[in-house]
Amino acid sequence: LREKEKSAHDEFGHAIYRIKQFEDSVDFFVEFLTGETVALSNLPVLILEGEAGIGKSHLLADIALKRREKGQPSLLLLGQHFASDENPWAQILRNQLLLQCNEAEFLGALEAKAQSIGSRIIIFIDAINEGRGRYFWPDHIKSFIRSFEKYKWLGLVLSIRSSYSRLIVPREKIGDDIAVRLIHQGFSGVEYEASKLFFKNYNIEQPSVPFLHPEFQNPLFLKLFCDGLKKAGHTRVPDGYEGISKIINFYLEAINKRLCEPKRLDYSETINLVEKATKSVVQRMVDKDMRHLP
């Protein structure tokens, strides 16, 4: 029996290999068809969630820049500029774009422009939780998204900090039939490559042992860590800084140095308000046995 199996494998081994390749290709194609890319082609509304500092803003700005280089127009709005509790369209058109028209006229003009160039125009609104966003978006978010439905040449991307997702875009209100959702994972899975790139950019010697702390999945954490090393005059990570406690302390020191500058909060660096505030928050969480504070 074994001789027959061996003979069959020798005779049909190449065919079996090609069939396996075909099976893998079919699986990949099915995954693509059921994935976010195809979903967004049919429902061009994306909610991008992620933790603070994970890179959402940089991602949207980078995409908008690359689209412009390809001749694909985009509109990038910042959540921090939504400074009142007015209807979001009133804030966008009148306060930010200084236009005298309503949303239907505005979206209709964008639709015509997109059709004329044969490329979808995307409106990005970064950090809808910032500014007054958490106060007015919950009441307007669904109707705002719905206003794009009849404009097939337009797309909408909203980014939001994960901790505000439940408040502003809860799934029971904004379901999968209204928007596609993605979670920005930062440098998850490529921490070593990311730290290597950052250290090279800051002229810091790459540690012999790679950092595996989950904090290094966060681009902002990694940037502040490298910035703190550079400002302290280090060209390599000091001994003992591989431990997470040392890294976090160094991270807080870097933030304190940044905030105490005259153009920011202008206080004495020796007071170390960041460390005091952090310890107070942590102590409160311990005393109340809470993972989050209101």
CSV table of C-alpha atoms in Angstrom, one decimal:
chain,number,residue,atom,x,y,z
A,1,LEU,CA,0.0,0.0,0.0
A,2,ARG,CA,2.8,2.4,0.8
A,3,GLU,CA,4.5,1.6,-2.5
A,4,LYS,CA,1.3,2.5,-4.3
A,5,GLU,CA,1.0,5.8,-2.3
A,6,LYS,CA,4.6,6.6,-3.1
A,7,SER,CA,4.0,5.8,-6.8
A,8,ALA,CA,0.9,7.9,-6.9
A,9,HIS,CA,2.7,10.8,-5.2
A,10,ASP,CA,5.5,10.6,-7.7
A,11,GLU,CA,3.1,10.5,-10.6
A,12,PHE,CA,0.7,13.2,-9.4
A,13,GLY,CA,2.8,15.2,-7.0
A,14,HIS,CA,3.1,18.2,-9.2
A,15,ALA,CA,-0.7,18.2,-9.9
A,16,ILE,CA,-1.4,17.9,-6.1
A,17,TYR,CA,0.9,20.8,-5.5
A,18,ARG,CA,-0.8,23.0,-8.1
A,19,ILE,CA,-4.2,22.0,-6.7
A,20,LYS,CA,-3.0,23.1,-3.3
A,21,GLN,CA,-1.9,26.4,-4.7
A,22,PHE,CA,-5.2,26.9,-6.4
A,23,GLU,CA,-7.0,26.1,-3.1
A,24,ASP,CA,-4.9,28.8,-1.3
A,25,SER,CA,-5.6,31.3,-4.1
A,26,VAL,CA,-9.4,30.6,-3.8
A,27,ASP,CA,-9.2,31.0,0.0
A,28,PHE,CA,-7.4,34.3,-0.5
A,29,PHE,CA,-9.9,35.5,-3.0
A,30,VAL,CA,-12.9,34.6,-0.8
A,31,GLU,CA,-11.2,36.4,2.1
A,32,PHE,CA,-10.8,39.5,-0.2
A,33,LEU,CA,-14.4,39.4,-1.3
A,34,THR,CA,-15.7,39.2,2.3
A,35,GLY,CA,-13.2,41.8,3.6
A,36,GLU,CA,-13.2,45.5,4.3
A,37,THR,CA,-11.8,46.5,0.9
A,38,VAL,CA,-14.7,45.2,-1.1
A,39,ALA,CA,-17.2,46.3,1.6
A,40,LEU,CA,-15.9,49.9,1.3
A,41,SER,CA,-16.2,49.8,-2.5
A,42,ASN,CA,-19.9,49.3,-2.0
A,43,LEU,CA,-20.4,51.2,1.2
A,44,PRO,CA,-17.8,54.0,1.2
A,45,VAL,CA,-18.2,55.0,4.8
A,46,LEU,CA,-15.4,54.1,7.2
A,47,ILE,CA,-15.2,54.5,11.0
A,48,LEU,CA,-11.5,54.2,12.0
A,49,GLU,CA,-11.1,53.5,15.7
A,50,GLY,CA,-7.9,53.4,17.8
A,51,GLU,CA,-6.2,54.3,21.1
A,52,ALA,CA,-4.7,57.7,21.7
A,53,GLY,CA,-1.4,58.2,19.9
A,54,ILE,CA,-1.8,55.0,17.8
A,55,GLY,CA,-1.4,56.9,14.5
A,56,LYS,CA,-4.9,57.6,13.2
A,57,SER,CA,-4.2,61.3,12.4
A,58,HIS,CA,-1.0,60.6,10.6
A,59,LEU,CA,-2.6,57.8,8.6
A,60,LEU,CA,-5.4,60.0,7.4
A,61,ALA,CA,-3.1,62.8,6.5
A,62,ASP,CA,-0.7,60.5,4.7
A,63,ILE,CA,-3.6,59.0,2.7
A,64,ALA,CA,-4.9,62.4,1.7
A,65,LEU,CA,-1.4,63.5,0.7
A,66,LYS,CA,-0.9,60.4,-1.5
A,67,ARG,CA,-4.3,60.8,-3.1
A,68,ARG,CA,-3.4,64.4,-4.0
A,69,GLU,CA,-0.2,63.3,-5.6
A,70,LYS,CA,-2.3,60.9,-7.8
A,71,GLY,CA,-4.7,63.7,-8.7
A,72,GLN,CA,-7.5,62.4,-6.4
A,73,PRO,CA,-9.0,65.2,-4.4
A,74,SER,CA,-9.8,64.8,-0.7
A,75,LEU,CA,-11.1,67.1,2.1
A,76,LEU,CA,-9.4,66.7,5.5
A,77,LEU,CA,-11.2,68.3,8.5
A,78,LEU,CA,-10.0,68.2,12.1
A,79,GLY,CA,-12.2,67.4,15.0
A,80,GLN,CA,-10.6,70.1,17.1
A,81,HIS,CA,-12.1,72.8,14.8
A,82,PHE,CA,-15.6,71.7,15.6
A,83,ALA,CA,-15.9,74.3,18.4
A,84,SER,CA,-19.6,74.7,18.9
A,85,ASP,CA,-22.7,72.5,19.3
A,86,GLU,CA,-24.2,73.5,16.0
A,87,ASN,CA,-25.2,71.1,13.3
A,88,PRO,CA,-22.0,69.6,11.9
A,89,TRP,CA,-22.9,70.7,8.4
A,90,ALA,CA,-23.3,74.3,9.6
A,91,GLN,CA,-19.9,74.1,11.2
A,92,ILE,CA,-18.2,72.6,8.2
A,93,LEU,CA,-19.7,74.9,5.5
A,94,ARG,CA,-20.0,78.2,7.2
A,95,ASN,CA,-17.3,78.1,9.9
A,96,GLN,CA,-14.6,76.0,8.3
A,97,LEU,CA,-15.0,76.2,4.5
A,98,LEU,CA,-16.6,79.7,4.5
A,99,LEU,CA,-19.2,78.6,1.9
A,100,GLN,CA,-22.7,80.0,1.4
A,101,CYS,CA,-24.5,76.8,0.5
A,102,ASN,CA,-26.3,73.9,2.0
A,103,GLU,CA,-25.0,70.3,2.3
A,104,ALA,CA,-27.0,69.1,-0.7
A,105,GLU,CA,-25.5,71.8,-3.0
A,106,PHE,CA,-22.0,71.1,-1.6
A,107,LEU,CA,-22.2,67.4,-1.9
A,108,GLY,CA,-23.8,67.6,-5.3
A,109,ALA,CA,-20.9,69.8,-6.5
A,110,LEU,CA,-18.3,67.3,-5.1
A,111,GLU,CA,-20.2,64.5,-6.8
A,112,ALA,CA,-20.1,66.3,-10.2
A,113,LYS,CA,-16.3,66.9,-9.7
A,114,ALA,CA,-15.6,63.3,-8.8
A,115,GLN,CA,-17.6,62.0,-11.9
A,116,SER,CA,-15.7,64.4,-14.2
A,117,ILE,CA,-12.3,63.1,-13.0
A,118,GLY,CA,-13.4,59.5,-12.7
A,119,SER,CA,-12.2,59.2,-9.1
A,120,ARG,CA,-14.1,59.1,-5.8
A,121,ILE,CA,-13.7,62.2,-3.6
A,122,ILE,CA,-13.2,61.3,0.1
A,123,ILE,CA,-14.1,63.6,3.1
A,124,PHE,CA,-11.9,62.8,6.1
A,125,ILE,CA,-12.9,64.0,9.5
A,126,ASP,CA,-10.1,63.2,12.0
A,127,ALA,CA,-10.8,62.8,15.7
A,128,ILE,CA,-14.5,63.4,15.9
A,129,ASN,CA,-14.2,63.0,19.7
A,130,GLU,CA,-12.2,66.3,19.9
A,131,GLY,CA,-13.4,69.8,20.2
A,132,ARG,CA,-17.1,69.8,21.1
A,133,GLY,CA,-17.6,66.5,19.2
A,134,ARG,CA,-18.6,64.3,22.1
A,135,TYR,CA,-21.5,66.8,22.8
A,136,PHE,CA,-23.1,67.2,19.4
A,137,TRP,CA,-22.0,64.2,17.3
A,138,PRO,CA,-24.2,61.6,19.2
A,139,ASP,CA,-27.3,63.5,18.1
A,140,HIS,CA,-26.2,64.1,14.5
A,141,ILE,CA,-23.8,61.3,13.5
A,142,LYS,CA,-26.4,58.9,11.9
A,143,SER,CA,-28.1,61.6,9.8
A,144,PHE,CA,-24.7,63.0,8.8
A,145,ILE,CA,-23.6,59.7,7.5
A,146,ARG,CA,-26.9,59.1,5.8
A,147,SER,CA,-26.6,62.4,3.9
A,148,PHE,CA,-23.8,60.7,1.8
A,149,GLU,CA,-25.9,57.8,0.7
A,150,LYS,CA,-27.2,59.0,-2.7
A,151,TYR,CA,-23.7,60.3,-3.7
A,152,LYS,CA,-22.0,57.2,-5.1
A,153,TRP,CA,-18.8,59.1,-6.1
A,154,LEU,CA,-18.2,60.3,-2.5
A,155,GLY,CA,-16.7,58.6,0.5
A,156,LEU,CA,-16.5,59.4,4.2
A,157,VAL,CA,-13.9,58.5,6.7
A,158,LEU,CA,-14.3,59.3,10.4
A,159,SER,CA,-11.6,58.6,13.0
A,160,ILE,CA,-12.4,58.3,16.7
A,161,ARG,CA,-10.5,57.4,19.8
A,162,SER,CA,-11.7,54.0,21.0
A,163,SER,CA,-12.7,55.1,24.4
A,164,TYR,CA,-15.4,57.4,22.8
A,165,SER,CA,-16.7,54.9,20.3
A,166,ARG,CA,-19.5,53.7,22.6
A,167,LEU,CA,-20.6,57.2,23.2
A,168,ILE,CA,-20.5,58.7,19.7
A,169,VAL,CA,-20.8,55.8,17.3
A,170,PRO,CA,-22.4,52.9,19.2
A,171,ARG,CA,-23.0,49.8,17.1
A,172,GLU,CA,-26.7,49.7,17.9
A,173,LYS,CA,-27.0,53.1,16.2
A,174,ILE,CA,-24.3,52.8,13.6
A,175,GLY,CA,-24.6,49.2,12.3
A,176,ASP,CA,-22.6,47.4,9.6
A,177,ASP,CA,-25.3,48.5,7.1
A,178,ILE,CA,-24.3,52.1,7.7
A,179,ALA,CA,-20.5,52.1,8.1
A,180,VAL,CA,-17.5,49.8,7.8
A,181,ARG,CA,-15.4,49.7,11.0
A,182,LEU,CA,-11.7,49.2,11.3
A,183,ILE,CA,-9.4,49.3,14.4
A,184,HIS,CA,-5.9,50.9,13.9
A,185,GLN,CA,-3.4,48.6,15.6
A,186,GLY,CA,-0.4,50.9,15.4
A,187,PHE,CA,2.9,49.1,15.2
A,188,SER,CA,1.4,45.8,16.5
A,189,GLY,CA,3.4,42.9,15.0
A,190,VAL,CA,6.2,45.2,13.7
A,191,GLU,CA,7.4,46.7,17.0
A,192,TYR,CA,11.0,45.8,16.3
A,193,GLU,CA,11.0,47.2,12.8
A,194,ALA,CA,9.3,50.4,13.9
A,195,SER,CA,11.7,51.0,16.9
A,196,LYS,CA,14.7,50.3,14.5
A,197,LEU,CA,13.4,52.9,12.1
A,198,PHE,CA,12.8,55.5,14.9
A,199,PHE,CA,16.1,54.9,16.6
A,200,LYS,CA,17.9,55.3,13.3
A,201,ASN,CA,16.0,58.6,12.6
A,202,TYR,CA,17.0,59.9,16.1
A,203,ASN,CA,20.6,58.6,15.7
A,204,ILE,CA,20.2,56.3,18.7
A,205,GLU,CA,22.0,53.0,18.9
A,206,GLN,CA,19.7,50.0,18.3
A,207,PRO,CA,19.5,47.9,21.5
A,208,SER,CA,21.0,44.4,21.2
A,209,VAL,CA,17.8,43.0,22.7
A,210,PRO,CA,14.6,44.3,21.0
A,211,PHE,CA,11.9,45.9,23.0
A,212,LEU,CA,8.8,43.6,23.2
A,213,HIS,CA,6.7,45.8,25.5
A,214,PRO,CA,3.2,46.4,24.1
A,215,GLU,CA,3.7,50.2,24.7
A,216,PHE,CA,6.0,50.2,21.7
A,217,GLN,CA,3.1,49.4,19.5
A,218,ASN,CA,2.0,53.0,20.0
A,219,PRO,CA,3.8,55.4,17.7
A,220,LEU,CA,3.4,58.4,20.0
A,221,PHE,CA,4.9,56.4,22.9
A,222,LEU,CA,7.9,55.5,20.7
A,223,LYS,CA,8.3,59.0,19.4
A,224,LEU,CA,8.3,60.6,22.9
A,225,PHE,CA,10.7,57.9,24.2
A,226,CYS,CA,13.2,58.6,21.4
A,227,ASP,CA,12.7,62.4,21.8
A,228,GLY,CA,13.3,62.1,25.5
A,229,LEU,CA,16.6,60.2,24.9
A,230,LYS,CA,17.8,62.7,22.4
A,231,LYS,CA,16.9,65.7,24.5
A,232,ALA,CA,18.7,64.1,27.5
A,233,GLY,CA,21.8,63.8,25.3
A,234,HIS,CA,21.8,60.0,25.0
A,235,THR,CA,22.8,58.2,21.8
A,236,ARG,CA,21.9,54.8,23.2
A,237,VAL,CA,19.3,53.4,25.7
A,238,PRO,CA,20.9,53.7,29.2
A,239,ASP,CA,21.4,50.5,31.1
A,240,GLY,CA,18.3,49.5,33.1
A,241,TYR,CA,15.8,51.2,30.8
A,242,GLU,CA,14.7,47.9,29.3
A,243,GLY,CA,12.3,47.4,32.2
A,244,ILE,CA,8.8,48.8,31.6
A,245,SER,CA,8.8,50.9,34.8
A,246,LYS,CA,11.9,52.7,33.7
A,247,ILE,CA,10.5,53.2,30.2
A,248,ILE,CA,7.2,54.6,31.5
A,249,ASN,CA,9.1,57.0,33.9
A,250,PHE,CA,11.3,58.1,31.1
A,251,TYR,CA,8.2,58.6,29.0
A,252,LEU,CA,6.6,60.8,31.7
A,253,GLU,CA,9.8,62.8,32.1
A,254,ALA,CA,9.8,63.5,28.3
A,255,ILE,CA,6.2,64.7,28.5
A,256,ASN,CA,6.9,66.9,31.5
A,257,LYS,CA,9.9,68.5,29.7
A,258,ARG,CA,7.6,69.2,26.7
A,259,LEU,CA,4.8,70.7,28.7
A,260,CYS,CA,6.9,72.9,30.9
A,261,GLU,CA,8.2,74.9,27.9
A,262,PRO,CA,7.3,78.6,27.9
A,263,LYS,CA,5.3,78.2,24.7
A,264,ARG,CA,3.2,75.5,26.3
A,265,LEU,CA,2.2,75.6,30.0
A,266,ASP,CA,5.4,77.5,31.2
A,267,TYR,CA,6.1,76.0,34.7
A,268,SER,CA,9.3,74.9,36.4
A,269,GLU,CA,10.4,71.5,35.2
A,270,THR,CA,11.4,70.5,38.7
A,271,ILE,CA,7.8,70.5,39.8
A,272,ASN,CA,7.1,67.6,37.5
A,273,LEU,CA,3.4,68.1,37.3
A,274,VAL,CA,3.0,65.2,34.9
A,275,GLU,CA,4.3,62.7,37.4
A,276,LYS,CA,2.2,64.2,40.2
A,277,ALA,CA,-0.9,64.2,38.0
A,278,THR,CA,-0.3,60.6,36.9
A,279,LYS,CA,0.3,59.3,40.4
A,280,SER,CA,-2.9,61.1,41.6
A,281,VAL,CA,-4.9,59.4,38.9
A,282,VAL,CA,-3.5,56.0,39.6
A,283,GLN,CA,-4.0,56.4,43.3
A,284,ARG,CA,-7.6,57.4,42.7
A,285,MET,CA,-8.1,54.3,40.5
A,286,VAL,CA,-6.6,52.1,43.2
A,287,ASP,CA,-8.7,53.6,46.0
A,288,LYS,CA,-11.9,53.3,44.0
A,289,ASP,CA,-11.0,49.9,42.5
A,290,MET,CA,-11.8,51.3,39.0
A,291,ARG,CA,-10.1,50.7,35.7
A,292,HIS,CA,-11.3,54.1,34.4
A,293,LEU,CA,-12.2,57.4,36.0
A,294,PRO,CA,-15.2,59.5,35.0
